[in-house]
PDB file of C-alpha atoms in Angstrom:
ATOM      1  CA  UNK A   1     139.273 105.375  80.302  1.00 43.00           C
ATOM      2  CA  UNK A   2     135.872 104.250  81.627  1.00 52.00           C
ATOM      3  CA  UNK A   3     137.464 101.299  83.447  1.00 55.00           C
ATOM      4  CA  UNK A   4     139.815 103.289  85.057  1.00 55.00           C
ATOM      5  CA  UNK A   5     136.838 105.844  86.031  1.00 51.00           C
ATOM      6  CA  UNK A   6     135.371 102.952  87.201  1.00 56.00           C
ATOM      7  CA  UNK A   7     137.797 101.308  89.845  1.00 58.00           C
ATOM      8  CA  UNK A   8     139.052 104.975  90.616  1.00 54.00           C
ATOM      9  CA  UNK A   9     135.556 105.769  92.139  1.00 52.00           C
ATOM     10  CA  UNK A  10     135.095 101.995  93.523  1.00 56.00           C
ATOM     11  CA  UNK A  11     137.903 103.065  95.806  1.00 53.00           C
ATOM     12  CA  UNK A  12     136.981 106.204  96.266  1.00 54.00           C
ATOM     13  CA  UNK A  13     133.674 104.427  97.793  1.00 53.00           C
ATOM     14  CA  UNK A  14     135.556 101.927  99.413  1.00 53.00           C
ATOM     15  CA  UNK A  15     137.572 103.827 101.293  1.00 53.00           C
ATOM     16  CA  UNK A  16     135.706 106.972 101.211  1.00 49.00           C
ATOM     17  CA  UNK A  17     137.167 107.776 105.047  1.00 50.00           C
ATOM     18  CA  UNK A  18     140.979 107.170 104.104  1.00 45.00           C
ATOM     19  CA  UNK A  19     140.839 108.838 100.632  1.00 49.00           C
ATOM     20  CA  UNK A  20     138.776 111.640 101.110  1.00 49.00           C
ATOM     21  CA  UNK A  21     139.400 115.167 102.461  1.00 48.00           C
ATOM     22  CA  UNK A  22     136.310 116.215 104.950  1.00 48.00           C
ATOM     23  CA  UNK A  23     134.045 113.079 103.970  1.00 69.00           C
ATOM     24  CA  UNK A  24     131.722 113.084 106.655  1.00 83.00           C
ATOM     25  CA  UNK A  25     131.035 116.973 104.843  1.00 89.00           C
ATOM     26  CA  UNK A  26     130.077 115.336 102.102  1.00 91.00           C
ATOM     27  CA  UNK A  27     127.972 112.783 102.969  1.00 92.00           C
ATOM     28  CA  UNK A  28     125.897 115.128 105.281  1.00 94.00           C
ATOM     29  CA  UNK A  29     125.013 117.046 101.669  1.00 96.00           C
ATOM     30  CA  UNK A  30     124.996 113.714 100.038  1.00 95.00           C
ATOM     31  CA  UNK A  31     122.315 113.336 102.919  1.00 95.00           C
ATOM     32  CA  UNK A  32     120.008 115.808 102.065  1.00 97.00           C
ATOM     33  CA  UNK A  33     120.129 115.803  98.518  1.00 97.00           C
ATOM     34  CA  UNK A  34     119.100 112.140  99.102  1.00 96.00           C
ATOM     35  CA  UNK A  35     116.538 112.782 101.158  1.00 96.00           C
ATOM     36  CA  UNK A  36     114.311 114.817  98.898  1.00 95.00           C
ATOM     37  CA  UNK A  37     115.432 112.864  95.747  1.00 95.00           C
ATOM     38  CA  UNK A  38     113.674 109.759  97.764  1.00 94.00           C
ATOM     39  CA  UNK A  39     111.103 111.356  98.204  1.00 91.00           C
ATOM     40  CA  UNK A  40     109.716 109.606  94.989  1.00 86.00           C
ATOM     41  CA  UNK A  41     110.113 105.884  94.864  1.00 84.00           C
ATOM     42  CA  UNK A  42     111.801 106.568  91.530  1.00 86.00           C
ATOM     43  CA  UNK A  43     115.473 108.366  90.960  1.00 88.00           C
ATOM     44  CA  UNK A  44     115.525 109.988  87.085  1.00 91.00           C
ATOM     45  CA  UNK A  45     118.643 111.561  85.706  1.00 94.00           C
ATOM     46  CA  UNK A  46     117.667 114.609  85.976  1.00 95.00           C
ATOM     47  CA  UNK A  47     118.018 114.675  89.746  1.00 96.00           C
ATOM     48  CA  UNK A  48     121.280 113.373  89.995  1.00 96.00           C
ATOM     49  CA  UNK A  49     122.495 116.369  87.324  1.00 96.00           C
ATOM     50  CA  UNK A  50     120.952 118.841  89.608  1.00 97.00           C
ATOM     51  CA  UNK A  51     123.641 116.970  91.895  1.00 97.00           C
ATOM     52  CA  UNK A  52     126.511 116.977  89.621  1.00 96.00           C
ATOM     53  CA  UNK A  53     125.883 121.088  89.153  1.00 97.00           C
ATOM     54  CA  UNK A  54     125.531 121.582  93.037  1.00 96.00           C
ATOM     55  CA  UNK A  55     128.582 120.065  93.467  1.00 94.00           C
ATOM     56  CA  UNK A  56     130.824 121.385  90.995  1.00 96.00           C
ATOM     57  CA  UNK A  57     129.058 125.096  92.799  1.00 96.00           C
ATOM     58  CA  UNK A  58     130.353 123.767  95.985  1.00 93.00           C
ATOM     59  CA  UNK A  59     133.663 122.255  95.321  1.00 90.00           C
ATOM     60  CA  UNK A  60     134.360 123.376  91.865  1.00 93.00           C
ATOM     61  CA  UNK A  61     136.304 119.713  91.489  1.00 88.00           C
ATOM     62  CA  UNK A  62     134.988 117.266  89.118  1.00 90.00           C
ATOM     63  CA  UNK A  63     136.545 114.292  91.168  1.00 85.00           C
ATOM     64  CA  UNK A  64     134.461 115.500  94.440  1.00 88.00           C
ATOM     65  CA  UNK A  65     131.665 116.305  92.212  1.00 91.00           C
ATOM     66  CA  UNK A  66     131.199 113.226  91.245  1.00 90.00           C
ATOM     67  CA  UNK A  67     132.227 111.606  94.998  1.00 88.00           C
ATOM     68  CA  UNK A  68     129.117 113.643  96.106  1.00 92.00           C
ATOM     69  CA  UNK A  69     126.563 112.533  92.815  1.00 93.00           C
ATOM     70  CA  UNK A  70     127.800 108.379  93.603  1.00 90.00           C
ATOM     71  CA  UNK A  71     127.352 109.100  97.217  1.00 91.00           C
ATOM     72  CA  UNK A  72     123.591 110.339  97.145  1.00 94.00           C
ATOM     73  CA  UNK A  73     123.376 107.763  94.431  1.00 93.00           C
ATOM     74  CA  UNK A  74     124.576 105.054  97.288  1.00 89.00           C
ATOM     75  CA  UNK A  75     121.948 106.450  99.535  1.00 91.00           C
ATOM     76  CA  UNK A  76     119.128 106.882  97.203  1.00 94.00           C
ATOM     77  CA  UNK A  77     119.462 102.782  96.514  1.00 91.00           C
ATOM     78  CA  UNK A  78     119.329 101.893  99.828  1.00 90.00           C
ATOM     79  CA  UNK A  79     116.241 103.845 100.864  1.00 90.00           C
ATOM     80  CA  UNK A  80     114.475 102.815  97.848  1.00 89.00           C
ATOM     81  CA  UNK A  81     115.275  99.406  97.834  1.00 88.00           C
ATOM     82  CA  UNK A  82     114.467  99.514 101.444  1.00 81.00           C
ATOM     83  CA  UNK A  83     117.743  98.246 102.338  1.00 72.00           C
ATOM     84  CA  UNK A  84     117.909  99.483 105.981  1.00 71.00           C
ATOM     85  CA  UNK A  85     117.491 103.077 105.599  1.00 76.00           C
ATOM     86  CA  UNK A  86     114.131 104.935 104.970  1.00 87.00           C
ATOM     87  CA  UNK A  87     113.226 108.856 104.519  1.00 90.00           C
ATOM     88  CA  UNK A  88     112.284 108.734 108.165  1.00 91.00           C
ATOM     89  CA  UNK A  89     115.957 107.120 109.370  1.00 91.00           C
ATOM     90  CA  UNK A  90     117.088 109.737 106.371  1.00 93.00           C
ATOM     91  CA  UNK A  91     116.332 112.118 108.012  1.00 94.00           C
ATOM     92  CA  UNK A  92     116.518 111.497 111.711  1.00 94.00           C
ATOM     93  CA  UNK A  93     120.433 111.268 110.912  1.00 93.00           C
ATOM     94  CA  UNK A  94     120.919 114.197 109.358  1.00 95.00           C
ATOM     95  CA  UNK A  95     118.969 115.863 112.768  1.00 95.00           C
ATOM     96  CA  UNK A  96     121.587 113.319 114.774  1.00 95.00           C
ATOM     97  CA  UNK A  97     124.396 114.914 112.600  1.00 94.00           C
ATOM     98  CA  UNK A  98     123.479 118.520 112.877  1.00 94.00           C
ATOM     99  CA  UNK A  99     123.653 117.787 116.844  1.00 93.00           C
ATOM    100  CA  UNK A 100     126.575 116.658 116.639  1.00 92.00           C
ATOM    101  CA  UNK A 101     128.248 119.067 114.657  1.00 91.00           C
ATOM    102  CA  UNK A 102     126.158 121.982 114.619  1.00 92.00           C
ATOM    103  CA  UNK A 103     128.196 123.905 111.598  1.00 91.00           C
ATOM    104  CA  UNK A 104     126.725 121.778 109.321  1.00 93.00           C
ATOM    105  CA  UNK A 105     123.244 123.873 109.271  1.00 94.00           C
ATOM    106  CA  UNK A 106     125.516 125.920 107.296  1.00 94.00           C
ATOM    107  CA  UNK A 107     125.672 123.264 104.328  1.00 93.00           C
ATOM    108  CA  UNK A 108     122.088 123.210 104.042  1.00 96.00           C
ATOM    109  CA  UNK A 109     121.517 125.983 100.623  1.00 95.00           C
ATOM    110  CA  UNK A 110     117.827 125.716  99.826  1.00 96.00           C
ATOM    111  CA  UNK A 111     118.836 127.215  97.008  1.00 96.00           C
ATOM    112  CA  UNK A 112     121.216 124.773  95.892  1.00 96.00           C
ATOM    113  CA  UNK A 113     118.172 121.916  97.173  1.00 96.00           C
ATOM    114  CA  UNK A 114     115.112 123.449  95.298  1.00 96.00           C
ATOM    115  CA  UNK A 115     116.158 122.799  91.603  1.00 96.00           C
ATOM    116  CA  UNK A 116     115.151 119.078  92.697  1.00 95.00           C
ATOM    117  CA  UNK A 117     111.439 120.453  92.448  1.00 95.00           C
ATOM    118  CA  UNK A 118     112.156 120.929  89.046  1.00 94.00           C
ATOM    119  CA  UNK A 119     112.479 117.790  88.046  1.00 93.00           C
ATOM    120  CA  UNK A 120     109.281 116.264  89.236  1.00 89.00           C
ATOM    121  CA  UNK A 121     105.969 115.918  87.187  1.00 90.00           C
ATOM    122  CA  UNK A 122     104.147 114.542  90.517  1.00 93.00           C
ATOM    123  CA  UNK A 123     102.209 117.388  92.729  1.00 94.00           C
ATOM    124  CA  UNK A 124     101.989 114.731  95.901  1.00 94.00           C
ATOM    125  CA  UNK A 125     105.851 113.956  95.789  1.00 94.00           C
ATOM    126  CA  UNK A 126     106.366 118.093  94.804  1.00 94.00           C
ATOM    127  CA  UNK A 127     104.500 119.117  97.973  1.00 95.00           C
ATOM    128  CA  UNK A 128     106.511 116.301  99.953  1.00 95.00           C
ATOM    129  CA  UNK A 129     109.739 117.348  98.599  1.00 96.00           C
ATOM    130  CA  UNK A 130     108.877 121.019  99.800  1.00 97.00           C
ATOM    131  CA  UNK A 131     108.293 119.637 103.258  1.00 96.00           C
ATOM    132  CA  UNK A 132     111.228 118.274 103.438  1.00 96.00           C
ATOM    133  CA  UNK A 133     113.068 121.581 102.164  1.00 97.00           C
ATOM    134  CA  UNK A 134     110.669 123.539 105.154  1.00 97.00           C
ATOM    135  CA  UNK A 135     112.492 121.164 107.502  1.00 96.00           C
ATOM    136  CA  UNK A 136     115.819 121.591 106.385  1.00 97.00           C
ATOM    137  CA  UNK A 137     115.026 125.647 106.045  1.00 96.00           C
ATOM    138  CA  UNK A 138     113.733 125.227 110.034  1.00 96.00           C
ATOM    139  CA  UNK A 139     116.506 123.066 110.947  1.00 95.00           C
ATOM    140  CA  UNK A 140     119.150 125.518 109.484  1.00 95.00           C
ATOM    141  CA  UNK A 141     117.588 128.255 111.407  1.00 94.00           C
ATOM    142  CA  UNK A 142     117.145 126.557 114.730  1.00 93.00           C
ATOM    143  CA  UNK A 143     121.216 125.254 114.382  1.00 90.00           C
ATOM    144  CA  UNK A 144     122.508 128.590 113.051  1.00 88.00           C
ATOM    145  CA  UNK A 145     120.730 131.260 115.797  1.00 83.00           C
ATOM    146  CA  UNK A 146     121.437 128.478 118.665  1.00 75.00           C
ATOM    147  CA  UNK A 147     125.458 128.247 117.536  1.00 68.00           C
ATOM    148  CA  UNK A 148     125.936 132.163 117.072  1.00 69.00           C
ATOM    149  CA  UNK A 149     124.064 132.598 120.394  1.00 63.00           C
ATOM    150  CA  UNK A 150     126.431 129.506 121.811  1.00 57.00           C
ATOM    151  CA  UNK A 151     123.286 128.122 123.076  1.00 54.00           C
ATOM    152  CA  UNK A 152     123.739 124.521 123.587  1.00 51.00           C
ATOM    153  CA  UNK A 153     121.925 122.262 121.521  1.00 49.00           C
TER     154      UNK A 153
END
């Protein structure tokens, strides 16, 4: 069972493009749950459940659940192992993505973003974090009011 779990979501990452319904979606909110996660130079567990239960809130499907937990995972390692992507470049993407497709300021839940806060014992990284989710909070706003007043971006 494990094996098959296994190779089923090494495909799945793979070929994320071909096999998956609306994957840039999910890698934008793979994005920003990464974002704040690496905010710390340590991932815990406890971050990546507050993933699993955002997910199964968004998609209520295990499978793309779990898609969205290994994707932020994926992203996590590579800022943290400094493997050409930092919080900065993080970030500056998911302000390049949000110009590009504008509806996505309507992915960003703070509410779905805050329980991150939770599970951090660190009062520097907290405060970070909750820069971070003042950014996204701004950014939301400044995408949402320009796209319902069709202002262009």
């Amino acid at each position: 069972m494990a094996i098959r779990f296994s190779f089923k979501y090494f495909l799945f990452n793979a070929f994320r493009e071909l096999f998956l319904y609306h994957h840039s979606s999910l890698e934008f909110r793979a994005k920003l749950f990464a974002a704040l996660i690496s905010a710390d130079n340590e991932a815990n567990e406890c971050e990546f459940d507050v993933v699993k239960e955002a997910g199964m809130k968004i998609y209520n499907d295990e499978d793309r659940s779990n898609t969205l937990v290994l994707t932020t995972r994926e992203m996590v390692e590579k800022v943290l192992k400094n493997n050409g992507l930092d919080i900065d470049a993080l970030v500056d993407d998911i302000i390049r993505d949000l110009r590009s497709v504008p509806r996505y300021a309507l992915k960003i839940d703070l509410a779905q973003l805050e329980p991150l806060l939770t599970c951090q014992d660190d009062p520097d990284v907290t405060a970070y974090q909750e820069s971070i989710l003042r950014l996204f909070g701004e950014l939301r706003s400044e995408f949402v009011s320009a796209r319902e007043g069709d202002q262009p971006l």
